[in-house]
Structures are given as structure tokens and as C-alpha cells.
Short mmCIF file of C-alpha atoms in Angstrom, two decimals:
data_model
loop_
_atom_site.label_atom_id
_atom_site.label_comp_id
_atom_site.label_asym_id
_atom_site.label_seq_id
_atom_site.Cartn_x
_atom_site.Cartn_y
_atom_site.Cartn_z
CA SER N 758 -34.94 0.09 -3.68
CA LYS N 759 -31.23 -0.83 -3.90
CA VAL N 760 -30.16 2.56 -2.39
CA VAL N 761 -32.21 1.99 0.75
CA LEU N 762 -30.93 -1.66 1.06
CA LEU N 763 -27.27 -0.53 0.46
CA ALA N 764 -27.69 2.36 3.10
CA LEU N 765 -29.15 -0.44 5.40
CA TRP N 766 -26.13 -2.62 4.87
CA SER N 767 -23.62 0.28 5.73
CA LEU N 768 -25.39 0.49 8.99
CA VAL N 769 -25.24 -3.07 9.56
CA SER N 770 -21.43 -3.20 8.73
CA VAL N 771 -20.90 -0.31 11.02
CA VAL N 772 -22.89 -2.15 13.81
CA SER N 773 -21.12 -5.47 13.14
CA CYS N 774 -17.77 -4.05 12.96
CA ALA N 775 -18.01 -2.33 16.23
CA GLY N 776 -19.23 -5.27 17.94
CA ALA N 777 -16.45 -7.48 16.37
CA GLY N 778 -14.13 -6.63 19.21
CA ALA N 779 -16.40 -8.25 21.72
CA SER N 780 -17.50 -11.13 19.48
CA SER N 781 -15.52 -11.74 16.30
CA GLU N 782 -17.33 -14.88 15.62
CA ARG N 783 -20.67 -12.84 15.45
CA ALA N 784 -19.16 -10.12 13.28
CA SER N 785 -17.57 -12.60 10.77
CA SER N 786 -20.60 -14.59 10.40
CA LEU N 787 -22.20 -11.25 8.89
CA SER N 788 -20.64 -10.74 5.60
CA LEU N 789 -21.83 -8.63 2.58
CA SER N 790 -21.62 -12.03 0.63
CA SER N 791 -24.11 -13.65 3.02
CA VAL N 792 -26.62 -10.82 3.28
CA THR N 793 -26.44 -9.91 -0.46
CA SER N 794 -26.93 -13.59 -1.31
CA SER N 795 -30.04 -13.92 1.01
CA VAL N 796 -31.40 -10.54 -0.27
CA SER N 797 -30.60 -11.48 -4.05
CA SER N 798 -32.20 -14.98 -3.77
CA SER N 799 -35.44 -13.62 -1.90
CA THR N 800 -35.94 -10.31 -3.66
CA GLY N 801 -33.46 -10.34 -6.85
CA LEU N 802 -32.31 -6.74 -5.86
CA LEU N 803 -28.57 -7.35 -5.89
CA SER N 804 -26.54 -9.19 -8.61
CA SER N 805 -22.99 -9.92 -8.26
CA SER N 806 -22.09 -7.02 -10.36
CA ASP N 807 -24.22 -4.80 -7.89
CA GLU N 808 -22.08 -6.34 -5.15
CA THR N 809 -18.98 -5.59 -6.82
CA LEU N 810 -20.04 -1.99 -7.48
CA TYR N 811 -21.14 -1.67 -3.93
CA LEU N 812 -17.84 -2.81 -2.68
CA ALA N 813 -15.86 -0.52 -4.87
CA GLU N 814 -17.87 2.45 -3.65
CA MET N 815 -17.40 1.45 -0.12
CA GLN N 816 -13.67 1.34 -0.65
CA LYS N 817 -13.55 4.72 -2.47
CA SER N 818 -15.65 6.34 0.49
CA PHE N 819 -13.17 4.72 2.95
CA ALA N 820 -10.41 6.31 0.98
CA PHE N 821 -11.84 9.58 1.47
CA PHE N 822 -11.66 9.52 5.08
CA ILE N 823 -8.25 8.36 5.21
CA ASP N 824 -6.88 10.86 2.61
CA SER N 825 -8.87 14.04 3.33
CA VAL N 826 -7.28 14.70 6.81
CA SER N 827 -5.17 17.46 7.95
CA LYS N 828 -1.63 16.72 6.74
CA VAL N 829 0.22 18.98 9.37
CA THR N 830 1.17 16.72 12.10
CA THR N 831 1.99 19.83 14.55
CA SER N 832 -1.70 21.10 13.85
CA PRO N 833 -4.00 20.77 16.84
CA ALA N 834 -6.61 19.51 14.06
CA TYR N 835 -4.20 16.88 12.80
CA GLY N 836 -6.62 13.74 12.07
CA LEU N 837 -9.67 15.77 11.56
CA VAL N 838 -11.32 14.89 8.43
CA ALA N 839 -12.04 17.70 5.62
CA ASP N 840 -15.62 18.84 5.13
CA ARG N 841 -15.12 18.26 1.30
CA ALA N 842 -12.39 16.97 -0.87
CA ARG N 843 -10.94 20.36 -1.40
CA GLY N 844 -10.30 22.95 1.12
CA ASN N 845 -8.68 23.51 4.51
CA ILE N 846 -11.91 23.24 6.43
CA ALA N 847 -12.66 20.18 8.67
CA SER N 848 -16.23 18.95 9.49
CA THR N 849 -16.88 17.57 13.06
CA ALA N 850 -19.40 15.22 11.44
CA SER N 851 -16.84 14.13 8.74
CA THR N 852 -14.36 13.29 11.57
CA GLY N 853 -17.09 11.29 13.30
CA PHE N 854 -17.69 9.42 9.96
CA GLY N 855 -13.95 8.85 9.50
CA LEU N 856 -13.72 7.30 13.05
CA ALA N 857 -16.48 4.89 12.23
CA ALA N 858 -14.92 4.01 9.12
CA LEU N 859 -11.97 2.61 10.75
CA PRO N 860 -13.41 -0.66 11.79
CA ILE N 861 -15.03 -1.25 8.25
CA GLY N 862 -11.41 -0.68 6.85
CA ILE N 863 -9.92 -3.09 9.14
CA LYS N 864 -12.51 -5.70 8.50
CA HIS N 865 -12.03 -5.28 4.77
CA GLY N 866 -8.16 -5.26 4.90
CA TRP N 867 -7.88 -1.50 3.60
CA ILE N 868 -6.11 -0.41 6.85
CA SER N 869 -4.11 -2.39 9.59
CA GLU N 870 -5.27 -2.59 12.98
CA SER N 871 -2.39 -0.72 14.31
CA ASP N 872 -2.52 2.07 11.71
CA ALA N 873 -6.29 2.50 12.50
CA GLU N 874 -5.69 2.48 16.28
CA ALA N 875 -2.99 5.20 15.72
CA ARG N 876 -5.27 7.09 13.59
CA ALA N 877 -8.19 7.01 16.14
CA LYS N 878 -5.88 7.87 19.17
CA ILE N 879 -4.17 10.90 17.50
CA THR N 880 -7.58 12.11 16.30
CA LEU N 881 -9.13 11.85 19.74
CA GLN N 882 -6.23 13.38 21.58
CA ASN N 883 -6.37 16.36 19.40
CA LEU N 884 -10.05 16.82 19.74
CA LEU N 885 -9.66 17.08 23.44
CA LYS N 886 -7.34 20.00 22.89
CA LEU N 887 -9.86 21.91 20.64
CA PRO N 888 -12.05 24.56 22.11
CA THR N 889 -15.71 23.62 22.71
CA PHE N 890 -18.79 25.64 23.86
CA LYS N 891 -20.52 23.89 26.85
CA GLY N 892 -19.10 20.59 25.50
CA PHE N 893 -20.22 21.00 21.91
CA TYR N 894 -17.80 21.34 18.94
CA TRP N 895 -17.84 23.96 16.18
CA HIS N 896 -19.21 22.59 13.03
CA PHE N 897 -16.41 23.60 10.91
CA ILE N 898 -12.80 23.74 12.26
CA MET N 899 -9.72 25.18 10.45
CA MET N 900 -7.29 22.17 9.59
CA ASP N 901 -4.17 24.17 9.95
CA ASP N 902 -4.58 25.61 13.32
CA GLY N 903 -7.68 23.94 14.87
CA THR N 904 -9.67 27.19 15.29
CA ARG N 905 -13.26 27.93 14.53
CA SER N 906 -13.89 28.38 11.02
CA SER N 907 -15.26 32.01 10.36
CA GLY N 908 -19.12 32.04 10.95
CA SER N 909 -19.32 28.39 12.02
CA GLU N 910 -21.93 27.45 14.52
CA VAL N 911 -21.72 25.18 17.52
CA SER N 912 -23.50 22.01 16.32
CA THR N 913 -25.23 19.42 18.47
CA ILE N 914 -25.74 17.09 15.75
CA ASP N 915 -22.25 17.30 14.17
CA THR N 916 -20.93 16.66 17.80
CA ALA N 917 -23.36 13.72 18.45
CA ILE N 918 -22.02 12.23 15.09
CA LEU N 919 -18.42 12.75 16.00
CA VAL N 920 -19.23 11.14 19.59
CA ILE N 921 -20.80 8.06 17.87
CA GLY N 922 -17.84 7.66 15.56
CA ALA N 923 -15.56 7.89 18.55
CA LEU N 924 -17.69 5.22 20.35
CA ILE N 925 -17.73 2.82 17.30
CA ALA N 926 -13.89 2.96 16.83
CA GLY N 927 -13.44 2.47 20.55
CA ALA N 928 -15.62 -0.43 20.75
CA TYR N 929 -13.81 -2.05 17.98
#
């Protein structure tokens, strides 16, 4: 279905953007237009209005990861991404997705390379200061002071998503 196709395209975007630093020719040859055109012509799944809708959704999703960060620059959690649009609790996984979104934002012109690099650096520097348990991060972290959110568990999957996001941002 269209949802599966769009999810697959999101993965392709992350992978192609992550590799753009190593081979910008390869990454630039993969564009949403080229992929959706070939898919549209062979399957009829994506129309130009589908593509427009998808790009708008992608930009709004990117904006969430940029706008939903800890705003207190002195907080050890500065740069971490909120679990939800409201609240003062960051999610380790959301932060990983936010880091992975940076190369996509650069590729689409939604953030400058220097701003994305600064965001990634401060986030990673602050993550290194946060407490872990045997190398794993807490699932939820308070955005104001970087402490474990009450009742939060150590999360292997959320730590993995965070590390993958850091690798994607770093590879770009």
C-alpha cells in the first residue's frame, strides 16, 4: 500500500542521506521525484498530489524534531528531543530519530549544514554527560536537568535507536 511505500522511501532517504557525505553523486541521483516517478509509472501508486502531501508531511515531521528539544541551554539534557509535542520528558529514541533527521533536513534545505552539525554536536556532548546503566540510557529523561524520569526503565531498543541516529548524523 501507499503507507508501506512511503515508509520504505523514508528508509531510503535516511540511507541515501547518510551516504551523501561519502558519495554525494550517488545520494543526489536518488531523489523522491525519481523514485516516485518510477513507482508511479510502474504501479500507479503515487500521483503528484501524493508526492506533494508526502513532502509536506516529511517537512512537518522534521520540524517536530527541531522544535521539540530542551530549550534550556544550561541543562545537561539540552538537545534531547521530547517524547511528545507536550511535556518536559525527552525520549532516547526520539533523540535518535532527531539525529537521523538532520541529514534529511540538510538535503531538503530545511536546515543549514552548520546548524545541523552544531545541533548534533551539542546533543552528543550532552548525552555523554548523562547517567547510563551498563552503557544503556534510560528510556525517558527529564529535559530540565537530564535525570531519569520517574519510573523509567533502561532501554536496549531506545539506546540502539539513539546510537543508530548518531551514526547516521555522523556519517553525513
